[in-house]
Structures are given as C-alpha cells and as structure tokens.
mmCIF file of N, CA and C in Angstrom:
data_model
loop_
_atom_site.group_PDB
_atom_site.id
_atom_site.type_symbol
_atom_site.label_atom_id
_atom_site.label_comp_id
_atom_site.label_asym_id
_atom_site.label_seq_id
_atom_site.Cartn_x
_atom_site.Cartn_y
_atom_site.Cartn_z
ATOM 1 N N MET T 1 -196.128 -96.805 -94.838
ATOM 2 C CA MET T 1 -195.544 -95.326 -95.971
ATOM 3 C C MET T 1 -194.327 -95.497 -95.774
ATOM 4 N N SER T 2 -193.384 -95.717 -96.369
ATOM 5 C CA SER T 2 -191.953 -95.981 -96.628
ATOM 6 C C SER T 2 -191.406 -95.002 -96.289
ATOM 7 N N ASP T 3 -191.741 -93.317 -96.552
ATOM 8 C CA ASP T 3 -190.981 -92.404 -96.164
ATOM 9 C C ASP T 3 -191.290 -92.144 -94.457
ATOM 10 N N CYS T 4 -192.199 -92.344 -93.574
ATOM 11 C CA CYS T 4 -192.784 -92.124 -92.339
ATOM 12 C C CYS T 4 -191.737 -92.381 -91.384
ATOM 13 N N ILE T 5 -191.097 -91.441 -90.488
ATOM 14 C CA ILE T 5 -190.154 -91.581 -89.635
ATOM 15 C C ILE T 5 -190.921 -92.301 -88.398
ATOM 16 N N PHE T 6 -191.992 -92.391 -88.284
ATOM 17 C CA PHE T 6 -192.598 -93.342 -87.338
ATOM 18 C C PHE T 6 -192.864 -94.778 -87.606
ATOM 19 N N CYS T 7 -193.048 -94.681 -89.179
ATOM 20 C CA CYS T 7 -193.179 -96.496 -89.286
ATOM 21 C C CYS T 7 -191.897 -96.709 -89.060
ATOM 22 N N LYS T 8 -190.584 -96.411 -89.433
ATOM 23 C CA LYS T 8 -189.707 -96.687 -89.166
ATOM 24 C C LYS T 8 -188.901 -96.835 -87.871
ATOM 25 N N ILE T 9 -189.400 -95.621 -87.043
ATOM 26 C CA ILE T 9 -189.034 -95.971 -85.654
ATOM 27 C C ILE T 9 -189.401 -97.604 -85.654
ATOM 28 N N ALA T 10 -190.806 -97.346 -85.504
ATOM 29 C CA ALA T 10 -191.708 -98.455 -84.818
ATOM 30 C C ALA T 10 -191.231 -99.621 -85.289
ATOM 31 N N ASN T 11 -191.060 -99.903 -86.610
ATOM 32 C CA ASN T 11 -190.540 -101.143 -87.166
ATOM 33 C C ASN T 11 -189.016 -101.019 -86.994
ATOM 34 N N GLY T 12 -187.808 -100.879 -86.430
ATOM 35 C CA GLY T 12 -187.046 -100.729 -85.976
ATOM 36 C C GLY T 12 -185.384 -100.383 -87.051
ATOM 37 N N GLU T 13 -186.495 -100.081 -88.550
ATOM 38 C CA GLU T 13 -185.468 -99.153 -89.248
ATOM 39 C C GLU T 13 -184.818 -98.399 -88.852
ATOM 40 N N ILE T 14 -184.768 -97.362 -87.809
ATOM 41 C CA ILE T 14 -184.293 -96.057 -87.028
ATOM 42 C C ILE T 14 -184.022 -96.817 -85.667
ATOM 43 N N PRO T 15 -182.727 -96.833 -85.124
ATOM 44 C CA PRO T 15 -182.717 -97.642 -83.798
ATOM 45 C C PRO T 15 -182.949 -96.119 -82.952
ATOM 46 N N THR T 16 -183.405 -96.551 -81.800
ATOM 47 C CA THR T 16 -184.089 -95.745 -81.146
ATOM 48 C C THR T 16 -183.841 -96.911 -80.290
ATOM 49 N N GLU T 17 -184.230 -96.196 -78.485
ATOM 50 C CA GLU T 17 -184.421 -97.590 -76.835
ATOM 51 C C GLU T 17 -186.323 -96.991 -77.037
ATOM 52 N N LEU T 18 -186.687 -98.444 -77.564
ATOM 53 C CA LEU T 18 -188.063 -98.557 -77.076
ATOM 54 C C LEU T 18 -188.314 -98.670 -75.836
ATOM 55 N N VAL T 19 -189.445 -98.281 -74.935
ATOM 56 C CA VAL T 19 -189.733 -98.603 -73.580
ATOM 57 C C VAL T 19 -190.931 -99.232 -73.364
ATOM 58 N N TYR T 20 -191.457 -99.773 -74.653
ATOM 59 C CA TYR T 20 -192.802 -100.657 -74.766
ATOM 60 C C TYR T 20 -192.558 -100.964 -76.249
ATOM 61 N N GLN T 21 -192.881 -102.509 -76.488
ATOM 62 C CA GLN T 21 -193.601 -102.636 -77.838
ATOM 63 C C GLN T 21 -194.040 -104.598 -77.853
ATOM 64 N N ASP T 22 -195.098 -104.464 -78.416
ATOM 65 C CA ASP T 22 -195.696 -105.440 -79.173
ATOM 66 C C ASP T 22 -195.950 -106.095 -80.249
ATOM 67 N N ASP T 23 -196.399 -106.920 -80.792
ATOM 68 C CA ASP T 23 -196.656 -106.916 -82.432
ATOM 69 C C ASP T 23 -197.704 -105.735 -82.911
ATOM 70 N N LEU T 24 -198.759 -105.149 -82.178
ATOM 71 C CA LEU T 24 -199.250 -104.034 -82.928
ATOM 72 C C LEU T 24 -198.638 -102.349 -82.770
ATOM 73 N N VAL T 25 -197.593 -102.316 -81.712
ATOM 74 C CA VAL T 25 -197.670 -100.827 -81.611
ATOM 75 C C VAL T 25 -196.131 -101.223 -80.880
ATOM 76 N N ALA T 26 -195.315 -99.500 -80.758
ATOM 77 C CA ALA T 26 -194.043 -99.599 -79.997
ATOM 78 C C ALA T 26 -194.431 -98.037 -79.381
ATOM 79 N N ALA T 27 -193.235 -97.693 -78.226
ATOM 80 C CA ALA T 27 -193.434 -96.635 -77.066
ATOM 81 C C ALA T 27 -191.973 -96.269 -77.320
ATOM 82 N N PHE T 28 -191.676 -95.421 -77.545
ATOM 83 C CA PHE T 28 -190.519 -94.396 -76.732
ATOM 84 C C PHE T 28 -190.169 -93.049 -76.832
ATOM 85 N N LYS T 29 -189.430 -92.556 -76.282
ATOM 86 C CA LYS T 29 -189.259 -91.150 -75.653
ATOM 87 C C LYS T 29 -189.370 -90.070 -76.664
ATOM 88 N N ASP T 30 -189.646 -89.315 -76.431
ATOM 89 C CA ASP T 30 -189.993 -88.192 -77.586
ATOM 90 C C ASP T 30 -188.762 -87.472 -77.678
ATOM 91 N N ALA T 31 -188.391 -86.704 -78.811
ATOM 92 C CA ALA T 31 -187.016 -86.645 -79.452
ATOM 93 C C ALA T 31 -186.593 -85.375 -78.345
ATOM 94 N N ASN T 32 -187.803 -84.047 -78.683
ATOM 95 C CA ASN T 32 -188.082 -83.014 -78.053
ATOM 96 C C ASN T 32 -188.980 -82.827 -77.248
ATOM 97 N N PRO T 33 -188.669 -83.952 -75.464
ATOM 98 C CA PRO T 33 -189.688 -83.990 -74.608
ATOM 99 C C PRO T 33 -190.029 -82.403 -73.957
ATOM 100 N N LEU T 34 -191.360 -82.303 -73.853
ATOM 101 C CA LEU T 34 -191.725 -80.931 -73.089
ATOM 102 C C LEU T 34 -192.262 -81.534 -71.925
ATOM 103 N N THR T 35 -191.879 -82.232 -70.918
ATOM 104 C CA THR T 35 -192.468 -82.714 -69.826
ATOM 105 C C THR T 35 -190.913 -83.837 -69.926
ATOM 106 N N PRO T 36 -190.678 -83.872 -68.253
ATOM 107 C CA PRO T 36 -189.901 -84.835 -67.862
ATOM 108 C C PRO T 36 -189.907 -86.028 -68.211
ATOM 109 N N VAL T 37 -191.269 -86.903 -68.289
ATOM 110 C CA VAL T 37 -191.602 -88.103 -68.823
ATOM 111 C C VAL T 37 -192.474 -87.757 -69.970
ATOM 112 N N HIS T 38 -191.541 -87.985 -70.874
ATOM 113 C CA HIS T 38 -192.553 -87.411 -72.767
ATOM 114 C C HIS T 38 -192.535 -88.802 -73.355
ATOM 115 N N ILE T 39 -193.014 -89.678 -73.395
ATOM 116 C CA ILE T 39 -193.254 -90.966 -74.137
ATOM 117 C C ILE T 39 -194.555 -90.979 -75.335
ATOM 118 N N LEU T 40 -193.831 -91.059 -76.670
ATOM 119 C CA LEU T 40 -194.969 -91.194 -77.643
ATOM 120 C C LEU T 40 -195.226 -92.917 -77.855
ATOM 121 N N VAL T 41 -196.559 -93.182 -77.965
ATOM 122 C CA VAL T 41 -196.650 -94.606 -78.026
ATOM 123 C C VAL T 41 -197.557 -94.289 -79.679
ATOM 124 N N VAL T 42 -197.063 -95.419 -80.494
ATOM 125 C CA VAL T 42 -197.315 -95.354 -82.019
ATOM 126 C C VAL T 42 -197.584 -96.922 -82.601
ATOM 127 N N PRO T 43 -198.848 -96.901 -83.498
ATOM 128 C CA PRO T 43 -198.880 -98.321 -84.278
ATOM 129 C C PRO T 43 -197.602 -98.490 -84.999
ATOM 130 N N LYS T 44 -197.464 -99.860 -84.779
ATOM 131 C CA LYS T 44 -196.394 -99.774 -86.328
ATOM 132 C C LYS T 44 -196.906 -100.085 -87.593
ATOM 133 N N LYS T 45 -198.259 -100.339 -87.779
ATOM 134 C CA LYS T 45 -198.791 -100.167 -88.949
ATOM 135 C C LYS T 45 -199.054 -98.446 -89.125
ATOM 136 N N HIS T 46 -199.119 -97.863 -90.463
ATOM 137 C CA HIS T 46 -198.722 -96.641 -90.630
ATOM 138 C C HIS T 46 -200.577 -96.224 -90.654
ATOM 139 N N TYR T 47 -201.236 -95.029 -90.043
ATOM 140 C CA TYR T 47 -202.329 -94.751 -89.742
ATOM 141 C C TYR T 47 -202.139 -93.135 -89.655
ATOM 142 N N GLU T 48 -202.700 -92.378 -90.432
ATOM 143 C CA GLU T 48 -202.647 -90.850 -90.688
ATOM 144 C C GLU T 48 -203.015 -90.212 -89.570
ATOM 145 N N ASN T 49 -204.066 -90.719 -88.616
ATOM 146 C CA ASN T 49 -204.499 -89.632 -87.241
ATOM 147 C C ASN T 49 -205.224 -90.843 -86.509
ATOM 148 N N VAL T 50 -206.512 -90.955 -86.091
ATOM 149 C CA VAL T 50 -207.106 -91.550 -84.846
ATOM 150 C C VAL T 50 -208.470 -91.818 -85.578
ATOM 151 N N VAL T 51 -208.780 -90.830 -86.775
ATOM 152 C CA VAL T 51 -209.519 -91.025 -87.161
ATOM 153 C C VAL T 51 -209.546 -92.098 -88.767
ATOM 154 N N ASP T 52 -208.852 -92.488 -88.827
ATOM 155 C CA ASP T 52 -208.327 -93.174 -90.218
ATOM 156 C C ASP T 52 -208.673 -94.220 -90.256
ATOM 157 N N GLY T 53 -209.382 -94.994 -89.238
ATOM 158 C CA GLY T 53 -209.739 -96.547 -89.220
ATOM 159 C C GLY T 53 -209.038 -97.478 -88.525
ATOM 160 N N VAL T 54 -208.223 -96.799 -87.402
ATOM 161 C CA VAL T 54 -207.774 -97.497 -86.598
ATOM 162 C C VAL T 54 -208.339 -98.723 -86.253
ATOM 163 N N PRO T 55 -208.081 -99.918 -86.562
ATOM 164 C CA PRO T 55 -208.743 -100.921 -85.708
ATOM 165 C C PRO T 55 -208.773 -101.123 -84.023
ATOM 166 N N ALA T 56 -209.693 -101.739 -83.536
ATOM 167 C CA ALA T 56 -209.984 -101.406 -82.494
ATOM 168 C C ALA T 56 -208.877 -102.140 -81.189
ATOM 169 N N GLU T 57 -208.408 -103.417 -82.081
ATOM 170 C CA GLU T 57 -207.566 -104.075 -81.569
ATOM 171 C C GLU T 57 -206.185 -103.294 -81.182
ATOM 172 N N VAL T 58 -205.938 -102.152 -82.112
ATOM 173 C CA VAL T 58 -204.645 -101.679 -82.437
ATOM 174 C C VAL T 58 -204.900 -100.578 -80.901
ATOM 175 N N LEU T 59 -205.992 -99.846 -81.057
ATOM 176 C CA LEU T 59 -206.467 -98.838 -79.696
ATOM 177 C C LEU T 59 -206.240 -99.542 -79.023
ATOM 178 N N ALA T 60 -206.704 -100.431 -78.441
ATOM 179 C CA ALA T 60 -206.383 -101.412 -76.655
ATOM 180 C C ALA T 60 -205.177 -101.750 -77.071
ATOM 181 N N ALA T 61 -204.146 -101.983 -77.884
ATOM 182 C CA ALA T 61 -202.688 -102.268 -77.632
ATOM 183 C C ALA T 61 -202.248 -100.913 -77.205
ATOM 184 N N MET T 62 -202.576 -99.858 -78.070
ATOM 185 C CA MET T 62 -202.020 -98.790 -77.456
ATOM 186 C C MET T 62 -202.447 -98.188 -75.973
ATOM 187 N N VAL T 63 -203.856 -98.241 -75.717
ATOM 188 C CA VAL T 63 -203.863 -98.267 -74.141
ATOM 189 C C VAL T 63 -203.183 -98.971 -72.962
ATOM 190 N N HIS T 64 -203.125 -100.207 -73.523
ATOM 191 C CA HIS T 64 -202.211 -101.330 -73.127
ATOM 192 C C HIS T 64 -200.699 -100.557 -72.539
ATOM 193 N N ALA T 65 -200.157 -100.049 -73.807
ATOM 194 C CA ALA T 65 -198.832 -99.900 -73.963
ATOM 195 C C ALA T 65 -198.819 -98.434 -72.801
ATOM 196 N N ILE T 66 -199.569 -97.840 -72.949
ATOM 197 C CA ILE T 66 -199.951 -96.175 -71.793
ATOM 198 C C ILE T 66 -199.866 -97.159 -70.204
ATOM 199 N N ASP T 67 -201.055 -97.879 -70.312
ATOM 200 C CA ASP T 67 -200.654 -98.126 -68.875
ATOM 201 C C ASP T 67 -199.412 -99.291 -68.710
ATOM 202 N N VAL T 68 -198.424 -99.546 -69.021
ATOM 203 C CA VAL T 68 -197.287 -100.270 -69.242
ATOM 204 C C VAL T 68 -196.325 -98.942 -68.695
ATOM 205 N N VAL T 69 -196.217 -98.247 -69.566
ATOM 206 C CA VAL T 69 -194.960 -96.854 -69.581
ATOM 207 C C VAL T 69 -195.258 -96.199 -68.251
ATOM 208 N N THR T 70 -196.857 -96.089 -68.148
ATOM 209 C CA THR T 70 -196.944 -94.947 -66.816
ATOM 210 C C THR T 70 -196.427 -95.491 -65.630
ATOM 211 N N LYS T 71 -197.013 -96.899 -65.398
ATOM 212 C CA LYS T 71 -196.424 -97.911 -63.997
ATOM 213 C C LYS T 71 -195.081 -97.472 -63.998
ATOM 214 N N GLU T 72 -194.154 -97.916 -65.260
ATOM 215 C CA GLU T 72 -192.856 -98.518 -64.912
ATOM 216 C C GLU T 72 -192.030 -97.041 -64.799
ATOM 217 N N THR T 73 -193.018 -95.495 -65.031
ATOM 218 C CA THR T 73 -192.116 -94.422 -65.126
ATOM 219 C C THR T 73 -192.280 -94.033 -63.614
ATOM 220 N N GLY T 74 -193.641 -94.166 -63.049
ATOM 221 C CA GLY T 74 -194.281 -93.909 -61.800
ATOM 222 C C GLY T 74 -195.251 -92.831 -62.012
ATOM 223 N N ILE T 75 -195.450 -92.632 -63.429
ATOM 224 C CA ILE T 75 -196.397 -91.253 -63.437
ATOM 225 C C ILE T 75 -197.941 -91.784 -63.025
ATOM 226 N N ASP T 76 -198.010 -92.980 -63.222
ATOM 227 C CA ASP T 76 -199.379 -93.383 -62.745
ATOM 228 C C ASP T 76 -199.734 -93.170 -61.767
ATOM 229 N N LYS T 77 -198.823 -92.766 -60.862
ATOM 230 C CA LYS T 77 -199.422 -92.198 -59.167
ATOM 231 C C LYS T 77 -199.671 -91.465 -58.947
ATOM 232 N N THR T 78 -198.754 -90.312 -59.614
ATOM 233 C CA THR T 78 -198.763 -88.733 -59.793
ATOM 234 C C THR T 78 -199.718 -87.593 -61.021
ATOM 235 N N GLY T 79 -200.189 -88.719 -61.693
ATOM 236 C CA GLY T 79 -200.572 -88.008 -62.897
ATOM 237 C C GLY T 79 -199.949 -87.741 -64.303
ATOM 238 N N PHE T 80 -200.977 -87.545 -65.342
ATOM 239 C CA PHE T 80 -200.803 -87.737 -66.690
ATOM 240 C C PHE T 80 -201.322 -87.301 -67.589
ATOM 241 N N ARG T 81 -200.928 -87.016 -68.821
ATOM 242 C CA ARG T 81 -202.069 -86.696 -70.074
ATOM 243 C C ARG T 81 -201.642 -87.106 -71.117
ATOM 244 N N CYS T 82 -202.624 -87.546 -71.685
ATOM 245 C CA CYS T 82 -202.483 -88.383 -72.911
ATOM 246 C C CYS T 82 -202.922 -87.457 -74.115
ATOM 247 N N ILE T 83 -202.472 -87.039 -75.330
ATOM 248 C CA ILE T 83 -202.421 -86.473 -76.166
ATOM 249 C C ILE T 83 -202.545 -86.952 -77.665
ATOM 250 N N THR T 84 -203.473 -86.761 -78.420
ATOM 251 C CA THR T 84 -203.248 -87.120 -79.893
ATOM 252 C C THR T 84 -203.703 -85.842 -80.686
ATOM 253 N N ASN T 85 -202.818 -85.234 -81.477
ATOM 254 C CA ASN T 85 -203.322 -84.201 -82.310
ATOM 255 C C ASN T 85 -203.825 -85.178 -83.673
ATOM 256 N N THR T 86 -204.417 -84.521 -84.234
ATOM 257 C CA THR T 86 -205.191 -84.763 -85.768
ATOM 258 C C THR T 86 -205.190 -83.213 -86.620
ATOM 259 N N GLY T 87 -204.529 -83.681 -87.498
ATOM 260 C CA GLY T 87 -204.268 -82.484 -88.513
ATOM 261 C C GLY T 87 -203.253 -81.373 -88.036
ATOM 262 N N ASP T 88 -203.214 -80.770 -89.127
ATOM 263 C CA ASP T 88 -202.012 -79.164 -89.322
ATOM 264 C C ASP T 88 -202.361 -78.439 -88.244
ATOM 265 N N ASP T 89 -203.989 -78.128 -88.247
ATOM 266 C CA ASP T 89 -203.988 -76.698 -87.082
ATOM 267 C C ASP T 89 -204.198 -77.629 -85.582
ATOM 268 N N ALA T 90 -204.152 -78.569 -85.844
ATOM 269 C CA ALA T 90 -204.313 -79.335 -84.054
ATOM 270 C C ALA T 90 -202.544 -78.993 -84.026
ATOM 271 N N GLY T 91 -201.812 -78.993 -84.933
ATOM 272 C CA GLY T 91 -200.197 -79.585 -84.209
ATOM 273 C C GLY T 91 -199.937 -80.757 -84.480
ATOM 274 N N GLN T 92 -200.326 -81.432 -85.601
ATOM 275 C CA GLN T 92 -199.853 -82.861 -86.072
ATOM 276 C C GLN T 92 -198.845 -82.540 -86.614
ATOM 277 N N SER T 93 -197.434 -82.831 -86.386
ATOM 278 C CA SER T 93 -196.270 -82.560 -87.396
ATOM 279 C C SER T 93 -195.919 -84.139 -87.677
ATOM 280 N N VAL T 94 -196.071 -84.767 -87.127
ATOM 281 C CA VAL T 94 -195.736 -86.592 -87.747
ATOM 282 C C VAL T 94 -197.159 -86.737 -88.088
ATOM 283 N N HIS T 95 -197.196 -86.995 -89.732
ATOM 284 C CA HIS T 95 -198.723 -87.832 -89.704
ATOM 285 C C HIS T 95 -198.553 -89.170 -89.902
ATOM 286 N N HIS T 96 -198.117 -89.552 -88.748
ATOM 287 C CA HIS T 96 -198.678 -91.077 -88.265
ATOM 288 C C HIS T 96 -199.456 -90.503 -86.766
ATOM 289 N N PHE T 97 -200.381 -91.369 -86.582
ATOM 290 C CA PHE T 97 -201.101 -91.798 -85.733
ATOM 291 C C PHE T 97 -200.244 -91.980 -84.188
ATOM 292 N N HIS T 98 -200.408 -91.100 -83.279
ATOM 293 C CA HIS T 98 -199.213 -91.585 -82.121
ATOM 294 C C HIS T 98 -199.959 -90.417 -80.937
ATOM 295 N N ILE T 99 -199.825 -91.300 -79.830
ATOM 296 C CA ILE T 99 -200.135 -90.632 -78.881
ATOM 297 C C ILE T 99 -199.553 -90.144 -77.618
ATOM 298 N N HIS T 100 -198.906 -88.738 -77.045
ATOM 299 C CA HIS T 100 -198.351 -88.276 -76.606
ATOM 300 C C HIS T 100 -199.074 -88.742 -74.801
ATOM 301 N N VAL T 101 -197.958 -88.983 -74.231
ATOM 302 C CA VAL T 101 -197.801 -89.692 -72.888
ATOM 303 C C VAL T 101 -196.801 -88.760 -71.913
ATOM 304 N N MET T 102 -197.679 -87.858 -71.343
ATOM 305 C CA MET T 102 -196.564 -86.801 -71.210
ATOM 306 C C MET T 102 -197.157 -87.000 -69.451
ATOM 307 N N GLY T 103 -195.662 -86.442 -68.637
ATOM 308 C CA GLY T 103 -196.093 -86.389 -66.832
ATOM 309 C C GLY T 103 -194.737 -86.155 -65.986
ATOM 310 N N GLY T 104 -194.620 -86.109 -65.074
ATOM 311 C CA GLY T 104 -193.133 -86.192 -64.235
ATOM 312 C C GLY T 104 -192.986 -84.852 -63.434
ATOM 313 N N ARG T 105 -194.389 -83.810 -63.868
ATOM 314 C CA ARG T 105 -194.236 -82.401 -63.281
ATOM 315 C C ARG T 105 -196.121 -82.015 -63.177
ATOM 316 N N LYS T 106 -196.540 -81.116 -62.037
ATOM 317 C CA LYS T 106 -197.452 -80.397 -62.258
ATOM 318 C C LYS T 106 -197.656 -79.872 -64.100
ATOM 319 N N LEU T 107 -198.555 -80.539 -64.250
ATOM 320 C CA LEU T 107 -198.790 -79.640 -65.714
ATOM 321 C C LEU T 107 -200.205 -78.723 -65.396
ATOM 322 N N ASP T 108 -199.841 -77.678 -66.651
ATOM 323 C CA ASP T 108 -201.176 -76.651 -66.446
ATOM 324 C C ASP T 108 -202.322 -77.100 -66.961
ATOM 325 N N PRO T 109 -203.523 -77.124 -66.227
ATOM 326 C CA PRO T 109 -204.706 -77.755 -66.861
ATOM 327 C C PRO T 109 -205.295 -76.451 -68.403
ATOM 328 N N ASN T 110 -205.011 -75.626 -68.284
ATOM 329 C CA ASN T 110 -205.045 -74.874 -69.364
ATOM 330 C C ASN T 110 -204.576 -75.176 -70.875
ATOM 331 N N ALA T 111 -203.393 -75.764 -70.454
ATOM 332 C CA ALA T 111 -201.959 -75.949 -71.855
ATOM 333 C C ALA T 111 -202.686 -77.489 -72.246
ATOM 334 N N GLY T 112 -202.255 -77.654 -73.342
ATOM 335 C CA GLY T 112 -202.362 -78.929 -74.385
ATOM 336 C C GLY T 112 -200.686 -79.241 -74.115
ATOM 337 N N GLU T 113 -199.262 -78.834 -74.163
ATOM 338 C CA GLU T 113 -198.537 -79.270 -73.953
ATOM 339 C C GLU T 113 -197.981 -80.247 -74.718
ATOM 340 N N GLY T 114 -198.609 -80.085 -75.796
ATOM 341 C CA GLY T 114 -198.068 -81.404 -76.894
ATOM 342 C C GLY T 114 -198.676 -81.333 -78.257
#
C-alpha cells in the first residue's frame, strides 16, 4: 500500500532506527512509547491485520523478531507483553498488521497498554 507509514518504515522509505530486520519483517521503537521498551514488529508486505491472510512464514518471522528483540533489551528475563489491535474499535490506529512488544516495568495485568 503506497501511503502506509509502516510499509514505508519497514522498506526504508522513511528513515528510522531498526532494531531488527530480515527479508520478511522489521522491528523499530514505537514513536509514542507506553512502556520503557515499546517495539513494533511489522511485516514488510502490507496486511491490514492479523486475519488478513498473513502467511505462516511471516508470522514465524515475527515471532523470531520478538525473540531477538526481547533478548536484546533484556525483557525476556523480566517479562513482556505482545499486543495486536485489530480494527478501529480495538484501537488499531495504523491499518498495517503489527505487534506491540512492551516491557521494561511491571505491567498492570488488567490493562492492555497498547
């Protein structure tokens, strides 16, 4: 999708510090972090949301990216939350499938924080 900000970031059209990337996915710090560690993991190809026919290999690449970034930030030891919002009513503000990886402090078990 030509006007999608996450497509542009993931494919290098908008400069940002990527914390991880491979052929299928990119991960970068959220511009408006809600926790000390708040990273977005996105596929490089545009998918509206998690139920938009995302191939298994893309989902596997996203899980691998989560593994890498949580270990690099140390939140693999203290705990972290992964969130994906699907649709406007769920709070999806950018309609490009992405997973919020959040941690770095004790998270409220009753709040989505993403």
